[in-house]
Amino acid sequence: MPLQLQNTFSQTKERFKPLSQEFVKVYYCGPTPYNFAHIGNLRAYLFSDSVVRTLRYLGYKVKTVMNVTDIDDKTIRDSMAQGISLQELTEKFTGLFLEDIKHLSIISADTIVPISTAIDTMVEIIQKLLDKKYAYIADDGSIYYSIKKFPKYGQLAHLDMKGMKSSVRINNDEYEKESVADFALWKAYDTEKDGPNFWDAILVIDGEEVVVKGRPGWHIECSACNLKHFGPEIDIHMGGIDNIFPHHENEIAQSEAYSGKKFAKYWMYAGHLLVDNKKMSKSAGNFYTLADIVEKVPNEKPEMVYRGFRLMNLQTRYRENFNFTFDRLGAAIQTVKSFDEVLRRLKHYNAPSRKIFRDFREMMQQYVQAYIECLEDDIGTPEALAIVFDCFGFINSGIDNNSFSLEEKGAIIDLLHSFDTVLGLFDFSLLDFTEIPAEIELLLIQRNEAKAQKNYPLADSLRDQIGENGYKIVDDKGGSHVEKV
Ligand code: AMP
Ligand code: ZN
């Protein structure tokens, strides 16, 4: 089955056909760095990560671009309130965001664009929109996009535009569907709101050159970012579901009026992360950052919490909302630990060398095939994980029965690596052989002898000695060995 993706634009699952064989152009809206990202924001990036990893796993070459909204109502408001420059505030929170996504094993975009570096392209787009009469300068000195000039307005959000009033204008970056209106492409400078943050857009309006001191609206930023780094057409545009309106609707209106071409072929969205069944958001004050959830699970190492949170997301269909609870996080951490246990068992599994049996080879192929089919069905990570769980059961019983050969053990490890190119969950360092010092090995031999002679007090004290040195004895079916704690 070829790859199918749910396209919000057509509201159907469509077969994925890239624009070009060379590479797939993927864009997703990046963070607004005025504060820490919350785990709801991070869900949106875990989703885009799954899509990109799947495309690559299926053999597509992919290029990814993500913007950083370093100029907007909120970044300007907060930098001024804190008495620091816009750059200082946004660089700090961009850095922290990048650390968060690294903790979650999210592969960073190939190109990350602070939108303050694309002002030239925004001005270029605005000029053309003015020339084509899609844009106009209003009494307040700002430049607006006239949505009635774009008959396709509302197609992504599936809005009913009948009876829409054409005279309404909106200057805010964010607004609800009920307030559908002409939106600001370039906001005239406001001393009180903007302080030291302004740029000069040099434009020709009605044959005259004018300098409009001000700053871009939010939506033009992503249109410009795409145009600058990808050109007028891209394959996949992604975001969180709240980005559909007005942000992406407005992006389409700007980009398509500018170029006359269809902007993005597939529009894909992550559902929301909820807390107490309400959307997690900074404005509602009901949010957790990644650091918060680490702090609230003090008995686990941070890496375990990161991996547990990543797993929770993969266990949920990306389009569905999911309610975050610490119970669910705890259960996901236990599952991650069970993965680790299987890797540890594999490491210590000693098997004689022989050829790989045909049945075994077929079994491996079936796992890969089933796994691919789940992902091809609109990035079905929960279903793909079910295949992985099944495979782990198979590995465990093979180890219990000593039925795998050395070569088969190698094939299993290869299979897990292959699964993990999409999942990004396994800790393969558990397969590395750490040097165990000779004196510790000697203590183990002495302990085993003591145990064989039923001298349990001595065996126990030798075990304690090993423990004091930072190692532990693991007794398994095949004998016992020492591991670093
Ligand atoms: P922002 O930093 O506010 O621009 O948001 C970054 C991304 O997080 C956007 O793609 C939003 O759609 C997404 N987002 C915001 N809140 C949530 C949430 N509770 N669940 C999932 N995604 C969200
Ligand atoms: Zn955007």
XYZ file of C-alpha atoms and ligand atoms in Angstrom:
509
model
C 0.000 0.000 0.000
C 1.450 3.415 -0.883
C 1.636 6.160 1.731
C -1.729 7.780 2.512
C -2.032 11.080 4.356
C -5.095 12.778 5.769
C -5.264 16.130 3.988
C -7.240 18.700 5.957
C -7.680 20.728 2.791
C -9.669 17.991 1.014
C -10.834 16.361 4.260
C -9.855 12.987 2.841
C -7.047 10.505 3.099
C -5.002 10.956 -0.073
C -2.250 8.969 -1.666
C 0.999 10.867 -1.167
C 2.546 11.998 -4.438
C 5.465 14.398 -4.025
C 5.763 17.413 -6.298
C 9.198 16.303 -7.406
C 11.277 13.147 -7.214
C 14.270 15.144 -6.033
C 13.101 15.864 -2.503
C 9.960 16.466 -0.455
C 9.494 20.008 0.855
C 8.110 20.001 4.379
C 7.300 23.099 6.423
C 5.970 23.396 9.939
C 5.232 26.441 12.031
C 7.791 26.889 14.758
C 7.581 28.300 18.275
C 6.823 31.809 19.443
C 9.771 32.180 21.803
C 8.396 34.485 24.513
C 8.265 31.840 27.221
C 9.042 28.155 27.793
C 7.335 25.771 25.395
C 4.650 23.729 27.148
C 4.180 20.023 26.517
C 1.166 20.809 24.276
C 3.444 22.780 21.963
C 5.925 19.923 22.100
C 3.235 17.487 21.001
C 2.947 19.423 17.729
C 6.682 18.907 17.109
C 6.563 15.240 18.095
C 3.864 14.885 15.441
C 5.858 16.605 12.676
C 8.865 14.528 13.727
C 6.879 11.304 13.187
C 5.807 12.446 9.733
C 9.336 13.407 8.679
C 10.898 10.256 10.151
C 8.291 8.112 8.377
C 8.893 9.790 5.022
C 12.622 9.183 5.386
C 12.077 5.600 6.543
C 9.984 4.979 3.436
C 12.864 6.195 1.292
C 11.892 9.793 0.510
C 14.521 12.501 0.603
C 13.050 15.259 2.745
C 14.015 18.858 3.398
C 12.446 20.558 6.380
C 12.069 24.225 7.224
C 10.717 25.608 10.493
C 10.300 29.266 11.357
C 10.773 30.876 14.735
C 8.194 33.624 15.308
C 10.589 36.064 16.904
C 8.461 39.120 15.975
C 4.850 39.061 17.156
C 2.481 40.696 19.633
C 3.635 38.484 22.507
C 7.413 38.551 22.013
C 7.346 42.354 21.714
C 5.018 42.747 24.698
C 7.140 40.566 26.987
C 10.553 41.886 25.958
C 9.342 45.403 26.700
C 7.800 44.363 30.005
C 11.101 42.747 31.021
C 13.174 45.688 29.811
C 15.309 43.545 27.511
C 15.764 43.567 23.740
C 13.497 41.486 21.539
C 16.560 39.576 20.374
C 17.692 38.781 23.907
C 14.270 37.422 24.865
C 13.687 35.404 21.710
C 17.213 33.958 21.519
C 16.951 32.774 25.113
C 13.640 30.976 24.608
C 14.609 29.629 21.176
C 17.682 28.053 22.805
C 15.532 26.492 25.528
C 13.049 25.223 22.943
C 15.857 23.557 20.982
C 17.043 21.858 24.178
C 13.523 20.548 24.820
C 13.181 19.060 21.382
C 16.609 17.459 21.706
C 15.559 15.848 24.996
C 12.560 14.394 23.176
C 14.718 13.029 20.317
C 12.880 15.249 17.846
C 15.069 15.660 14.785
C 15.647 19.358 14.337
C 14.499 21.010 11.083
C 17.191 21.225 8.399
C 16.663 24.981 8.244
C 15.464 26.998 11.222
C 14.479 30.531 10.300
C 14.016 33.334 12.813
C 11.515 35.344 10.812
C 13.376 38.585 11.516
C 15.780 37.308 8.816
C 13.049 37.230 6.153
C 11.707 40.802 6.307
C 12.987 41.508 2.770
C 10.818 38.681 1.396
C 7.792 39.875 3.380
C 8.144 43.348 1.864
C 8.504 41.781 -1.593
C 5.258 39.824 -1.106
C 3.389 42.834 0.282
C 4.500 44.961 -2.688
C 3.123 42.429 -5.141
C -0.119 42.083 -3.188
C -0.504 45.873 -3.319
C 0.213 45.869 -7.069
C -2.360 43.123 -7.645
C -4.874 44.973 -5.397
C -5.122 42.164 -2.859
C -3.697 44.565 -0.275
C -4.488 48.124 0.700
C -3.279 50.724 3.136
C -5.911 51.683 5.712
C -6.596 54.848 7.696
C -4.588 53.540 10.637
C -1.491 53.410 8.366
C -1.317 49.592 8.428
C -1.467 47.449 5.309
C -4.267 44.882 5.162
C -5.147 41.902 3.027
C -8.577 42.178 1.452
C -10.067 38.712 1.834
C -12.976 39.379 -0.513
C -10.434 39.643 -3.366
C -9.475 36.022 -2.811
C -12.543 33.907 -3.666
C -10.925 30.749 -2.303
C -10.678 32.288 1.180
C -11.953 29.864 3.817
C -11.295 26.617 1.927
C -8.816 25.142 4.377
C -10.904 25.891 7.463
C -14.063 25.028 5.483
C -15.702 28.336 6.345
C -19.039 29.428 5.033
C -18.214 32.870 3.674
C -21.776 33.747 2.634
C -22.970 36.935 4.232
C -19.491 37.886 5.328
C -19.064 41.607 5.989
C -16.205 42.898 3.858
C -15.517 46.083 5.780
C -14.206 44.486 8.979
C -10.497 44.645 9.738
C -8.415 42.985 12.413
C -4.987 43.969 13.661
C -4.369 41.160 16.188
C -2.277 38.155 15.215
C -4.779 35.691 16.645
C -8.574 35.724 16.337
C -11.508 33.344 16.157
C -13.478 32.139 13.155
C -16.383 34.351 14.168
C -14.211 37.423 13.561
C -13.179 36.532 10.040
C -11.863 39.796 8.591
C -9.218 41.574 6.564
C -5.969 40.993 8.424
C -2.798 43.019 8.864
C 0.159 42.254 6.608
C 2.191 45.117 8.000
C 1.273 46.935 11.198
C 1.971 50.652 11.422
C 4.340 51.598 14.226
C 2.729 52.135 17.620
C 5.109 53.837 20.063
C 3.442 52.406 23.125
C 3.070 48.814 21.913
C 6.223 48.481 19.806
C 8.821 50.619 21.629
C 12.200 50.081 19.974
C 10.911 47.359 17.632
C 10.230 48.578 14.120
C 11.366 48.052 10.563
C 11.013 50.232 7.486
C 9.061 48.708 4.611
C 9.886 50.674 1.479
C 6.891 50.270 -0.817
C 5.435 51.872 -3.903
C 1.787 52.708 -3.278
C -0.251 54.372 -6.067
C 2.964 55.224 -7.929
C 4.620 56.859 -4.952
C 7.433 55.490 -2.815
C 6.441 55.368 0.833
C 8.283 54.189 3.875
C 5.922 52.401 6.236
C 7.543 52.224 9.638
C 6.170 49.254 11.515
C 6.378 45.501 11.745
C 5.025 42.431 10.001
C 1.820 40.634 10.946
C 2.240 37.011 12.020
C 0.787 35.321 8.935
C 3.008 36.985 6.318
C 6.019 35.658 8.190
C 5.354 32.021 7.309
C 4.448 32.861 3.696
C 7.778 34.676 3.406
C 9.733 31.913 5.100
C 8.374 29.362 2.642
C 8.966 31.538 -0.390
C 12.509 32.385 0.661
C 13.593 28.843 1.474
C 11.413 26.653 -0.763
C 9.890 28.812 -3.491
C 6.126 29.187 -4.152
C 5.104 25.498 -3.872
C 5.665 22.961 -1.124
C 4.548 19.401 -0.474
C 3.479 19.290 3.162
C 2.561 22.039 5.597
C 2.013 21.048 9.225
C 1.066 22.536 12.564
C -1.180 22.172 15.563
C -4.903 22.149 14.816
C -5.350 25.703 16.112
C -3.080 26.902 13.289
C -5.747 26.155 10.651
C -7.590 29.384 11.303
C -6.667 32.124 10.911
C -2.951 31.464 10.472
C -2.843 28.947 7.653
C -5.960 30.238 5.943
C -4.204 33.591 5.739
C -0.932 32.033 4.615
C -2.756 30.424 1.684
C -4.462 33.707 0.760
C -1.152 35.604 0.748
C 1.043 32.987 -0.910
C -1.415 32.008 -3.653
C -2.389 35.596 -4.473
C 1.327 36.382 -4.730
C 2.391 33.456 -6.914
C -0.790 32.291 -8.652
C 0.229 28.735 -7.711
C -1.164 26.212 -5.266
C 0.898 26.805 -2.139
C 0.897 23.470 -0.265
C -0.328 20.116 -1.497
C -1.018 18.466 1.872
C -2.082 20.173 5.104
C -1.654 18.029 8.212
C -2.512 18.801 11.826
C -1.832 17.460 15.297
C -4.707 17.311 17.729
C -4.397 19.104 21.024
C -2.869 17.942 24.203
C -5.409 18.429 26.963
C -5.095 18.683 30.685
C -8.245 18.022 32.732
C -9.888 17.697 29.309
C -9.139 21.339 28.409
C -6.628 22.520 25.812
C -3.281 23.144 27.442
C -2.303 26.736 26.792
C -0.269 29.492 28.306
C -3.189 31.898 28.301
C -5.394 29.418 30.240
C -2.549 28.949 32.738
C -3.043 25.160 32.772
C 0.255 24.149 31.289
C 3.279 22.036 32.148
C 6.701 22.515 30.663
C 8.976 19.548 30.081
C 10.976 20.577 33.156
C 7.730 20.620 35.206
C 6.882 17.027 34.379
C 10.433 15.918 35.142
C 10.139 17.629 38.522
C 6.811 15.972 39.226
C 8.250 12.502 38.619
C 11.222 12.693 40.997
C 11.799 8.943 41.211
C 12.700 8.676 37.552
C 15.737 9.970 35.700
C 14.868 12.874 33.334
C 15.731 10.680 30.307
C 13.052 8.211 31.368
C 10.448 10.984 31.609
C 11.420 12.295 28.157
C 11.189 8.850 26.626
C 7.905 8.140 28.437
C 6.400 11.371 27.141
C 7.605 10.611 23.637
C 6.034 7.152 23.836
C 2.704 8.554 25.090
C 2.513 10.724 22.014
C 3.354 7.878 19.663
C 0.682 5.758 21.329
C -1.971 8.309 20.341
C -3.261 8.871 16.807
C -1.761 12.216 15.865
C -5.079 13.802 14.863
C -6.806 12.950 18.119
C -6.756 15.162 21.184
C -5.269 13.423 24.148
C -5.625 14.055 27.808
C -2.311 14.206 29.652
C -2.212 12.514 33.059
C 0.693 11.528 35.255
C -0.749 8.005 35.508
C -0.475 7.629 31.756
C 3.037 9.057 31.825
C 3.972 6.570 34.572
C 2.610 3.663 32.544
C 4.539 4.831 29.471
C 7.766 4.996 31.510
C 7.207 1.392 32.637
C 6.831 0.375 28.987
C 10.078 2.126 28.101
C 11.744 0.196 30.911
C 10.409 -3.046 29.480
C 12.049 -2.140 26.138
C 15.328 -1.548 27.969
C 15.011 -4.890 29.695
C 14.714 -6.686 26.380
C 17.832 -4.915 25.092
C 19.729 -5.914 28.239
C 18.612 -9.504 27.809
C 19.711 -9.437 24.190
C 23.111 -8.137 25.148
C 23.737 -11.044 27.489
C 22.148 -13.641 25.274
C 24.840 -16.085 24.245
C 24.036 -18.266 21.314
C 25.874 -20.674 19.105
C 26.570 -19.641 15.545
C 24.434 -21.179 12.803
C 22.636 -20.035 9.695
C 19.444 -17.985 9.984
C 16.452 -20.302 9.664
C 14.064 -19.594 6.816
C 11.076 -19.361 9.180
C 12.909 -16.815 11.256
C 13.813 -14.738 8.219
C 10.186 -14.777 7.070
C 9.071 -13.732 10.535
C 11.412 -10.728 10.433
C 10.106 -9.768 6.997
C 6.524 -10.010 8.199
C 7.274 -7.685 11.086
C 8.853 -5.098 8.795
C 6.000 -5.361 6.317
C 3.316 -4.983 8.971
C 5.169 -2.069 10.554
C 5.447 -0.246 7.230
C 1.766 -0.808 6.461
C 0.742 0.806 9.750
C 2.870 3.860 9.072
C 1.683 4.115 5.492
C -1.861 4.412 6.786
C -1.617 8.100 7.706
C 1.360 7.707 10.071
C -0.315 5.083 12.275
C 2.239 5.104 15.076
C -0.079 3.437 17.677
C -0.650 0.516 15.313
C 3.061 0.373 14.419
C 3.831 0.199 18.146
C 1.441 -2.742 18.502
C 3.607 -4.604 15.957
C 6.697 -3.689 17.948
C 5.121 -5.002 21.174
C 4.308 -8.254 19.421
C 7.882 -8.470 18.190
C 9.195 -7.913 21.724
C 7.082 -10.850 22.900
C 8.646 -12.969 20.173
C 12.163 -11.885 21.223
C 11.509 -12.597 24.891
C 10.209 -16.084 24.265
C 13.123 -16.842 21.900
C 15.550 -15.796 24.636
C 13.654 -17.865 27.235
C 13.869 -20.936 25.013
C 17.426 -20.316 23.852
C 16.172 -20.697 20.323
C 17.967 -17.886 18.473
C 21.374 -18.292 16.891
C 24.056 -15.614 17.060
C 23.153 -14.560 13.522
C 19.476 -14.358 14.432
C 20.307 -12.219 17.439
C 22.124 -9.879 15.008
C 19.073 -9.779 12.731
C 16.843 -8.886 15.687
C 19.105 -6.003 16.658
C 19.037 -4.765 13.047
C 15.238 -4.959 13.078
C 15.049 -2.912 16.281
C 17.354 -0.293 14.760
C 15.083 -0.146 11.746
C 11.943 0.304 13.926
C 13.709 2.981 15.873
C 14.432 5.205 12.875
C 10.778 6.230 13.249
C 10.189 5.644 16.967
C 13.373 7.214 18.387
C 12.731 5.361 21.665
C 15.290 2.637 22.207
C 18.506 2.948 24.153
C 21.015 1.031 22.062
C 23.831 1.961 24.430
C 22.446 -0.900 26.544
C 23.931 -3.263 23.982
C 27.428 -1.827 24.405
C 29.845 -3.925 26.338
C 31.301 -1.952 29.218
C 34.629 -3.220 30.486
C 34.073 -4.928 33.845
C 37.252 -4.592 35.971
C 39.095 -7.867 36.663
C 38.725 -7.526 40.466
C 34.921 -7.293 40.079
C 34.875 -10.363 37.829
C 36.955 -12.155 40.478
C 34.457 -11.207 43.196
C 31.685 -12.654 41.024
C 33.568 -15.955 40.583
C 34.165 -16.144 44.363
C 30.498 -15.355 45.032
C 29.329 -18.060 42.624
C 31.660 -20.590 44.287
C 30.374 -19.610 47.734
C 26.814 -20.013 46.497
C 27.592 -23.422 44.985
C 29.036 -24.472 48.371
C 25.880 -23.160 50.042
C 27.960 -20.625 52.005
C 25.228 -18.004 51.736
C 26.580 -15.475 54.261
C 29.831 -15.281 52.254
C 27.940 -15.153 48.954
C 25.839 -12.268 50.285
C 28.790 -10.302 51.566
C 30.551 -10.708 48.189
C 27.387 -9.458 46.485
C 27.415 -6.436 48.798
C 31.080 -5.782 48.000
C 30.238 -5.790 44.279
C 27.384 -3.378 44.976
C 29.612 -1.013 46.931
C 31.843 -0.782 43.855
C 28.958 0.396 41.670
C 28.062 -2.923 40.010
C 25.237 -5.375 40.394
C 24.886 -9.112 39.884
C 22.238 -10.184 37.413
C 21.199 -13.833 37.661
C 19.732 -15.038 34.405
C 18.889 -18.429 32.948
C 22.260 -18.693 31.255
C 24.185 -17.994 34.509
C 25.085 -14.754 36.208
C 26.928 -11.658 35.102
C 27.826 -8.240 36.432
C 26.432 -4.925 35.159
C 27.367 -1.364 35.936
C 24.619 0.334 37.963
P 3.203 28.719 19.569
O 4.561 28.656 20.224
O 2.137 29.270 20.467
O 3.274 29.440 18.238
O 2.733 27.240 19.267
C 3.582 26.292 18.664
C 2.794 25.098 18.175
O 2.151 24.434 19.273
C 1.692 25.426 17.189
O 1.803 24.519 16.100
C 0.410 25.205 17.960
O -0.629 24.791 17.124
C 0.816 24.091 18.889
N 0.010 23.988 20.135
C -0.324 24.969 21.001
N -1.035 24.478 22.045
C -1.148 23.128 21.839
C -1.773 22.041 22.562
N -2.377 22.208 23.735
N -1.673 20.809 22.022
C -1.027 20.588 20.859
N -0.425 21.560 20.148
C -0.485 22.826 20.613
Zn 3.255 29.648 10.608
